């Protein structure tokens, strides 16, 4: 009877002849986790600042609503109060939109800065990994050639 080949032993032998360095993958995961942590910090900081702006805007609006809701003696006073409220609201809206834009600009700048730094780090790491892999493959090829 024919004997079946043990493919698992053959695969083990083949994989053993190609050394794999897992430290490169570990380094990738560590740097990826560090980048995600920094990006999360930027996002959370922006969310906190936006919440502060929104809260202040709401408080200012409610304070101004107190003025418009007071009873007036003359009908013209109601129109004046409404006009003053609308004018003040437009001014505050412009200020708050500018504040939101500043937060967005800072987030954009911080994100680009982090991604540029990460790209540079990853490029350097990739170069080192490729160089090391090339050396290992060349060493393995020399050993295989010498074994013939």
Coordinates of N, CA, C and O in Angstrom, one line a residue:
X1 N 0.8 -1.2 0.0 CA 0.0 0.0 0.0 C 0.9 1.2 0.0 O 1.9 1.3 0.6
X2 N 0.3 2.3 -0.6 CA 1.0 3.5 -0.6 C 0.9 4.3 0.7 O -0.2 4.2 1.3
X3 N 2.0 4.8 1.1 CA 2.0 5.6 2.4 C 1.7 7.1 2.1 O 2.4 7.6 1.2
X4 N 0.8 7.7 2.8 CA 0.5 9.1 2.6 C 1.6 10.0 3.2 O 2.1 9.6 4.2
X5 N 1.9 11.0 2.5 CA 2.9 12.0 3.0 C 2.4 12.8 4.2 O 1.2 13.1 4.2
X6 N 3.3 13.1 5.1 CA 2.9 13.9 6.2 C 3.1 15.4 5.8 O 4.2 15.9 5.9
X7 N 2.0 16.0 5.4 CA 2.1 17.4 4.9 C 2.4 18.4 6.0 O 3.0 19.4 5.9
X8 N 1.9 18.0 7.2 CA 2.1 18.9 8.4 C 3.6 19.0 8.7 O 4.1 20.1 9.0
X9 N 4.3 17.9 8.7 CA 5.7 17.9 8.9 C 6.4 18.7 7.8 O 7.4 19.5 8.1
X10 N 6.0 18.5 6.6 CA 6.6 19.2 5.5 C 6.4 20.8 5.6 O 7.3 21.6 5.4
X11 N 5.2 21.2 6.0 CA 4.9 22.6 6.2 C 5.7 23.2 7.4 O 6.2 24.3 7.3
X12 N 5.9 22.4 8.4 CA 6.7 22.8 9.6 C 8.1 23.1 9.1 O 8.7 24.1 9.5
X13 N 8.6 22.1 8.4 CA 10.0 22.3 7.9 C 10.2 23.5 7.0 O 11.1 24.2 7.1
X14 N 9.2 23.7 6.1 CA 9.2 24.8 5.2 C 9.1 26.2 5.9 O 9.9 27.1 5.7
X15 N 8.2 26.2 6.9 CA 8.1 27.5 7.7 C 9.3 27.7 8.6 O 9.7 28.9 8.8
X16 N 9.9 26.7 9.0 CA 11.1 26.8 9.9 C 12.3 27.4 9.1 O 13.2 28.1 9.6
X17 N 12.3 27.1 7.8 CA 13.4 27.6 6.9 C 13.2 29.1 6.6 O 14.2 29.7 6.1
X18 N 12.1 29.7 6.8 CA 11.8 31.1 6.7 C 11.6 31.7 8.0 O 10.4 31.7 8.5
X19 N 12.6 32.3 8.6 CA 12.4 32.9 10.0 C 11.4 34.1 9.9 O 11.5 34.9 9.0
X20 N 10.5 34.2 10.9 CA 9.5 35.2 11.0 C 9.8 36.0 12.2 O 9.9 35.4 13.3
X21 N 9.9 37.3 12.1 CA 10.2 38.2 13.3 C 8.9 38.8 13.6 O 8.4 39.7 12.9
X22 N 8.3 38.4 14.8 CA 7.0 38.9 15.2 C 7.2 40.3 15.9 O 6.2 41.0 16.1
X23 N 8.4 40.7 16.2 CA 8.6 42.0 16.9 C 8.1 43.1 16.0 O 7.7 44.2 16.5
X24 N 8.2 42.9 14.6 CA 7.7 44.0 13.7 C 6.2 44.2 13.9 O 5.8 45.3 13.9
X25 N 5.5 43.1 14.0 CA 4.1 43.2 14.1 C 3.7 43.8 15.5 O 2.8 44.6 15.6
X26 N 4.4 43.4 16.5 CA 4.2 43.9 17.8 C 4.5 45.4 17.9 O 3.7 46.2 18.4
X27 N 5.5 45.8 17.2 CA 5.8 47.3 17.1 C 4.7 48.0 16.4 O 4.4 49.1 16.7
X28 N 4.2 47.4 15.3 CA 3.1 48.0 14.5 C 1.9 48.2 15.4 O 1.3 49.3 15.4
X29 N 1.5 47.2 16.1 CA 0.3 47.3 17.0 C 0.5 48.3 18.1 O -0.4 49.0 18.4
X30 N 1.7 48.4 18.7 CA 2.0 49.4 19.7 C 1.9 50.8 19.2 O 1.3 51.7 19.8
X31 N 2.6 51.0 18.0 CA 2.5 52.4 17.4 C 1.1 52.7 17.0 O 0.7 53.9 17.1
X32 N 0.4 51.7 16.5 CA -1.0 52.0 16.1 C -1.9 52.3 17.3 O -2.7 53.3 17.2
X33 N -1.7 51.6 18.4 CA -2.5 51.9 19.6 C -2.1 53.3 20.1 O -3.0 54.0 20.6
X34 N -0.8 53.7 20.1 CA -0.4 55.0 20.6 C -1.0 56.1 19.7 O -1.5 57.1 20.2
X35 N -1.0 55.9 18.4 CA -1.6 56.9 17.5 C -3.1 57.0 17.8 O -3.6 58.1 17.8
X36 N -3.8 55.9 17.9 CA -5.2 55.9 18.2 C -5.5 56.6 19.6 O -6.5 57.4 19.7
X37 N -4.6 56.4 20.5 CA -4.8 57.1 21.8 C -4.7 58.6 21.6 O -5.5 59.4 22.2
X38 N -3.7 59.1 20.9 CA -3.5 60.5 20.6 C -4.6 61.1 19.8 O -5.1 62.2 20.2
X39 N -5.1 60.4 18.8 CA -6.2 60.9 18.0 C -7.5 61.0 18.9 O -8.3 61.9 18.8
X40 N -7.7 60.0 19.8 CA -8.9 60.0 20.7 C -8.8 61.2 21.6 O -9.8 61.9 21.9
X41 N -7.6 61.5 22.1 CA -7.4 62.6 23.0 C -7.8 63.9 22.3 O -8.4 64.8 22.9
X42 N -7.4 64.1 21.0 CA -7.7 65.3 20.2 C -9.2 65.4 20.1 O -9.8 66.4 20.3
X43 N -9.9 64.3 19.7 CA -11.3 64.3 19.5 C -12.1 64.6 20.8 O -13.0 65.4 20.8
X44 N -11.6 64.0 21.9 CA -12.3 64.2 23.2 C -12.1 65.7 23.7 O -13.0 66.3 24.2
X45 N -10.9 66.2 23.4 CA -10.7 67.6 23.8 C -11.6 68.5 23.0 O -12.2 69.5 23.5
X46 N -11.7 68.3 21.7 CA -12.6 69.1 20.9 C -14.1 68.9 21.3 O -14.8 69.9 21.4
X47 N -14.5 67.7 21.7 CA -15.9 67.5 22.1 C -16.1 68.3 23.4 O -17.2 68.9 23.6
X48 N -15.1 68.3 24.3 CA -15.3 69.1 25.5 C -15.4 70.6 25.3 O -16.3 71.2 25.9
X49 N -14.5 71.1 24.4 CA -14.6 72.5 24.1 C -15.9 72.9 23.4 O -16.5 73.9 23.7
X50 N -16.4 72.0 22.5 CA -17.7 72.3 21.8 C -18.8 72.3 22.8 O -19.7 73.1 22.7
X51 N -18.8 71.4 23.8 CA -19.8 71.3 24.8 C -19.8 72.6 25.7 O -20.9 73.1 26.0
X52 N -18.6 73.1 26.0 CA -18.5 74.3 26.8 C -19.1 75.5 26.0 O -19.8 76.3 26.5
X53 N -18.8 75.6 24.7 CA -19.3 76.7 23.9 C -20.8 76.6 23.8 O -21.5 77.6 24.0
X54 N -21.3 75.4 23.6 CA -22.8 75.2 23.5 C -23.5 75.5 24.8 O -24.5 76.2 24.8
X55 N -22.9 75.1 25.9 CA -23.5 75.4 27.2 C -23.5 76.9 27.4 O -24.5 77.5 27.9
X56 N -22.4 77.6 27.2 CA -22.3 79.0 27.4 C -23.4 79.7 26.5 O -24.1 80.7 26.9
X57 N -23.4 79.3 25.2 CA -24.4 79.9 24.3 C -25.8 79.7 24.8 O -26.6 80.7 24.7
X58 N -26.1 78.6 25.3 CA -27.5 78.3 25.8 C -27.8 79.2 27.0 O -28.9 79.8 27.1
X59 N -26.8 79.3 27.9 CA -27.0 80.2 29.1 C -27.2 81.6 28.7 O -28.1 82.3 29.2
X60 N -26.4 82.1 27.8 CA -26.6 83.5 27.3 C -27.9 83.7 26.7 O -28.6 84.7 26.9
X61 N -28.4 82.7 25.9 CA -29.7 82.9 25.2 C -30.8 82.9 26.2 O -31.7 83.7 26.2
X62 N -30.7 82.0 27.2 CA -31.8 82.0 28.3 C -31.8 83.2 29.1 O -32.9 83.7 29.5
X63 N -30.6 83.8 29.3 CA -30.6 85.1 30.1 C -31.3 86.2 29.3 O -32.1 87.0 29.8
X64 N -31.0 86.2 28.0 CA -31.6 87.2 27.1 C -33.1 87.0 26.9 O -33.9 87.9 26.8
X65 N -33.5 85.7 27.0 CA -34.9 85.4 26.9 C -35.7 86.0 28.1 O -36.9 86.3 28.0
X66 N -35.0 86.1 29.3 CA -35.6 86.6 30.5 C -36.0 88.1 30.2 O -37.1 88.5 30.7
X67 N -35.2 88.8 29.5 CA -35.5 90.2 29.2 C -36.7 90.3 28.3 O -37.6 91.2 28.5
X68 N -36.7 89.5 27.3 CA -37.8 89.6 26.3 C -39.2 89.1 26.9 O -40.2 89.6 26.5
X69 N -39.1 88.3 27.9 CA -40.4 87.7 28.5 C -41.0 88.6 29.6 O -42.1 88.4 30.0
X70 N -40.3 89.7 30.0 CA -40.8 90.6 31.0 C -42.0 91.4 30.4 O -42.0 91.8 29.2
X71 N -42.9 91.7 31.3 CA -44.1 92.5 30.9 C -43.7 93.9 30.6 O -42.9 94.5 31.3
X72 N -44.2 94.5 29.5 CA -43.9 95.9 29.1 C -45.1 96.8 29.3 O -46.3 96.3 29.1
X73 N -44.9 98.1 29.4 CA -46.1 99.0 29.6 C -46.5 99.5 28.2 O -47.7 99.7 28.0
X74 N -45.6 99.6 27.3 CA -46.0 100.1 25.9 C -45.8 99.0 24.9 O -44.9 98.2 24.9
X75 N -46.7 98.9 23.9 CA -46.6 97.9 22.8 C -45.3 98.1 22.1 O -44.7 97.1 21.6
X76 N -44.8 99.3 21.9 CA -43.5 99.5 21.2 C -42.4 98.9 21.9 O -41.4 98.5 21.3
X77 N -42.5 98.8 23.2 CA -41.4 98.2 24.0 C -41.2 96.7 23.7 O -40.1 96.2 23.7
X78 N -42.3 96.0 23.3 CA -42.2 94.6 22.9 C -41.4 94.5 21.6 O -40.6 93.6 21.5
X79 N -41.7 95.3 20.7 CA -41.0 95.3 19.4 C -39.5 95.6 19.6 O -38.7 95.0 19.0
X80 N -39.2 96.6 20.4 CA -37.9 96.9 20.7 C -37.1 95.8 21.4 O -36.0 95.5 21.0
X81 N -37.8 95.1 22.4 CA -37.2 94.0 23.1 C -36.9 92.8 22.1 O -35.8 92.2 22.1
X82 N -37.8 92.6 21.2 CA -37.7 91.5 20.2 C -36.5 91.9 19.2 O -35.7 91.0 18.9
X83 N -36.4 93.1 18.8 CA -35.4 93.6 17.9 C -34.0 93.5 18.6 O -33.0 93.0 18.0
X84 N -34.0 93.9 19.9 CA -32.7 93.8 20.6 C -32.3 92.3 20.8 O -31.1 92.0 20.7
X85 N -33.3 91.5 21.1 CA -33.0 90.0 21.2 C -32.4 89.5 20.0 O -31.4 88.7 20.0
X86 N -33.1 89.8 18.8 CA -32.6 89.2 17.6 C -31.2 89.7 17.2 O -30.4 89.0 16.7
X87 N -31.0 91.0 17.4 CA -29.7 91.6 17.2 C -28.6 90.9 18.0 O -27.5 90.5 17.5
X88 N -28.9 90.8 19.3 CA -27.9 90.2 20.2 C -27.7 88.7 19.9 O -26.5 88.3 20.0
X89 N -28.8 88.1 19.5 CA -28.6 86.6 19.2 C -27.8 86.4 17.9 O -27.0 85.5 17.9
X90 N -27.9 87.3 17.0 CA -27.1 87.2 15.7 C -25.7 87.4 16.1 O -24.8 86.8 15.5
X91 N -25.4 88.4 16.9 CA -24.0 88.7 17.3 C -23.4 87.6 18.1 O -22.3 87.1 17.8
X92 N -24.1 87.0 19.0 CA -23.6 85.9 19.8 C -23.4 84.6 18.9 O -22.5 83.9 19.1
X93 N -24.4 84.4 18.0 CA -24.2 83.3 17.0 C -22.9 83.4 16.2 O -22.2 82.4 16.1
X94 N -22.6 84.6 15.7 CA -21.4 84.8 15.0 C -20.2 84.5 15.8 O -19.2 83.8 15.4
X95 N -20.2 85.0 17.1 CA -19.1 84.7 18.0 C -18.9 83.2 18.3 O -17.8 82.7 18.2
X96 N -20.0 82.6 18.5 CA -19.9 81.1 18.8 C -19.6 80.3 17.6 O -18.8 79.3 17.8
X97 N -20.0 80.7 16.5 CA -19.6 80.0 15.2 C -18.1 80.1 15.0 O -17.5 79.2 14.6
X98 N -17.6 81.3 15.3 CA -16.2 81.5 15.2 C -15.4 80.7 16.2 O -14.4 80.1 15.9
X99 N -16.0 80.5 17.4 CA -15.3 79.7 18.4 C -15.3 78.2 17.9 O -14.3 77.5 18.1
X100 N -16.5 77.7 17.4 CA -16.5 76.4 16.9 C -15.5 76.2 15.7 O -14.9 75.2 15.6
X101 N -15.4 77.2 14.9 CA -14.4 77.1 13.8 C -13.0 77.0 14.3 O -12.2 76.3 13.7
X102 N -12.7 77.7 15.4 CA -11.3 77.7 16.0 C -11.1 76.3 16.5 O -10.0 75.8 16.3
X103 N -12.1 75.7 17.1 CA -11.9 74.3 17.7 C -11.7 73.4 16.5 O -10.7 72.5 16.5
X104 N -12.4 73.5 15.4 CA -12.3 72.6 14.3 C -10.9 72.8 13.6 O -10.3 71.8 13.2
X105 N -10.4 74.0 13.6 CA -9.1 74.3 13.0 C -8.0 73.7 13.8 O -7.1 73.1 13.3
X106 N -8.2 73.8 15.1 CA -7.1 73.2 16.0 C -7.2 71.6 15.9 O -6.1 71.0 15.8
X107 N -8.3 71.1 15.8 CA -8.5 69.6 15.6 C -7.8 69.2 14.3 O -7.0 68.2 14.2
X108 N -8.0 69.9 13.2 CA -7.5 69.6 11.9 C -5.9 69.7 12.0 O -5.2 68.8 11.5
X109 N -5.4 70.8 12.6 CA -4.0 71.0 12.7 C -3.3 69.9 13.5 O -2.3 69.3 13.1
X110 N -3.9 69.5 14.7 CA -3.4 68.5 15.5 C -3.4 67.1 14.8 O -2.5 66.3 14.9
X111 N -4.5 66.8 14.1 CA -4.7 65.6 13.4 C -3.6 65.4 12.3 O -3.0 64.4 12.2
X112 N -3.4 66.5 11.5 CA -2.5 66.4 10.5 C -1.1 66.3 11.0 O -0.3 65.5 10.5
X113 N -0.8 67.0 12.1 CA 0.5 66.8 12.8 C 0.8 65.4 13.3 O 1.8 64.8 13.1
X114 N -0.2 64.8 13.9 CA -0.1 63.4 14.4 C 0.1 62.4 13.2 O 0.9 61.5 13.3
X115 N -0.7 62.6 12.2 CA -0.6 61.7 11.0 C 0.7 61.8 10.3 O 1.3 60.8 9.8
X116 N 1.2 63.1 10.2 CA 2.5 63.3 9.6 C 3.6 62.6 10.4 O 4.5 61.9 9.9
X117 N 3.6 62.7 11.7 CA 4.6 62.1 12.6 C 4.4 60.6 12.5 O 5.4 59.9 12.4
X118 N 3.2 60.1 12.5 CA 3.0 58.6 12.4 C 3.5 58.1 11.1 O 4.1 57.0 11.0
X119 N 3.2 58.8 10.0 CA 3.7 58.4 8.7 C 5.2 58.3 8.6 O 5.8 57.4 8.1
X120 N 5.9 59.3 9.2 CA 7.3 59.3 9.2 C 7.8 58.1 10.1 O 8.7 57.4 9.6
X121 N 7.2 57.9 11.2 CA 7.6 56.8 12.1 C 7.4 55.4 11.4 O 8.3 54.6 11.4
X122 N 6.2 55.3 10.7 CA 5.9 54.0 10.0 C 6.9 53.8 8.9 O 7.3 52.7 8.6
X123 N 7.2 54.9 8.2 CA 8.1 54.8 7.0 C 9.5 54.3 7.5 O 10.1 53.4 6.9
X124 N 10.0 54.9 8.6 CA 11.3 54.4 9.2 C 11.2 53.0 9.7 O 12.1 52.2 9.4
X125 N 10.1 52.6 10.3 CA 9.9 51.2 10.8 C 9.9 50.3 9.6 O 10.5 49.2 9.7
X126 N 9.1 50.6 8.6 CA 9.0 49.8 7.4 C 10.4 49.6 6.7 O 10.7 48.5 6.3
X127 N 11.2 50.6 6.6 CA 12.5 50.5 6.0 C 13.4 49.6 6.9 O 14.1 48.7 6.3
X128 N 13.3 49.7 8.2 CA 14.1 48.8 9.0 C 13.7 47.4 8.9 O 14.5 46.5 8.8
X129 N 12.3 47.1 8.8 CA 11.8 45.8 8.7 C 12.2 45.2 7.4 O 12.7 44.0 7.3
X130 N 12.1 46.0 6.3 CA 12.5 45.5 5.0 C 14.0 45.1 4.9 O 14.4 44.1 4.4
X131 N 14.8 46.0 5.5 CA 16.2 45.8 5.5 C 16.5 44.5 6.2 O 17.3 43.7 5.8
X132 N 15.9 44.3 7.4 CA 16.2 43.2 8.2 C 15.7 41.9 7.5 O 16.4 40.9 7.5
X133 N 14.5 42.0 6.9 CA 14.0 40.8 6.2 C 14.9 40.4 5.0 O 15.1 39.3 4.7
X134 N 15.4 41.5 4.3 CA 16.3 41.2 3.2 C 17.5 40.5 3.6 O 18.0 39.5 3.0
X135 N 18.1 40.9 4.7 CA 19.3 40.3 5.3 C 19.0 38.9 5.7 O 19.8 38.0 5.4
X136 N 17.9 38.6 6.3 CA 17.5 37.3 6.7 C 17.3 36.3 5.6 O 17.7 35.2 5.6
X137 N 16.6 36.8 4.5 CA 16.3 36.0 3.3 C 17.6 35.7 2.6 O 17.9 34.6 2.2
X138 N 18.5 36.7 2.6 CA 19.8 36.5 1.9 C 20.6 35.5 2.6 O 21.3 34.6 2.1
X139 N 20.6 35.6 4.0 CA 21.3 34.6 4.8 C 20.7 33.2 4.6 O 21.5 32.2 4.5
X140 N 19.4 33.1 4.6 CA 18.7 31.8 4.4 C 19.1 31.2 3.0 O 19.3 30.0 2.9
X141 N 19.1 32.1 2.0 CA 19.4 31.6 0.7 C 20.9 31.1 0.6 O 21.1 30.1 -0.1
X142 N 21.8 31.8 1.3 CA 23.2 31.4 1.3 C 23.3 30.0 2.0 O 24.1 29.2 1.5
X143 N 22.6 29.9 3.1 CA 22.6 28.6 3.8 C 22.0 27.5 2.9 O 22.6 26.4 2.9
X144 N 21.0 27.8 2.2 CA 20.3 26.8 1.4 C 21.3 26.4 0.2 O 21.4 25.2 -0.2
X145 N 22.0 27.4 -0.3 CA 22.9 27.2 -1.4 C 24.1 26.4 -1.0 O 24.6 25.5 -1.7
X146 N 24.5 26.6 0.3 CA 25.7 25.9 0.8 C 25.3 24.5 1.2 O 26.2 23.6 1.1
X147 N 24.1 24.2 1.5 CA 23.6 22.9 1.9 C 23.5 22.0 0.7 O 23.5 20.7 0.8
X148 N 23.4 22.5 -0.5 CA 23.3 21.7 -1.8 C 24.6 21.0 -2.0 O 25.4 20.5 -2.2

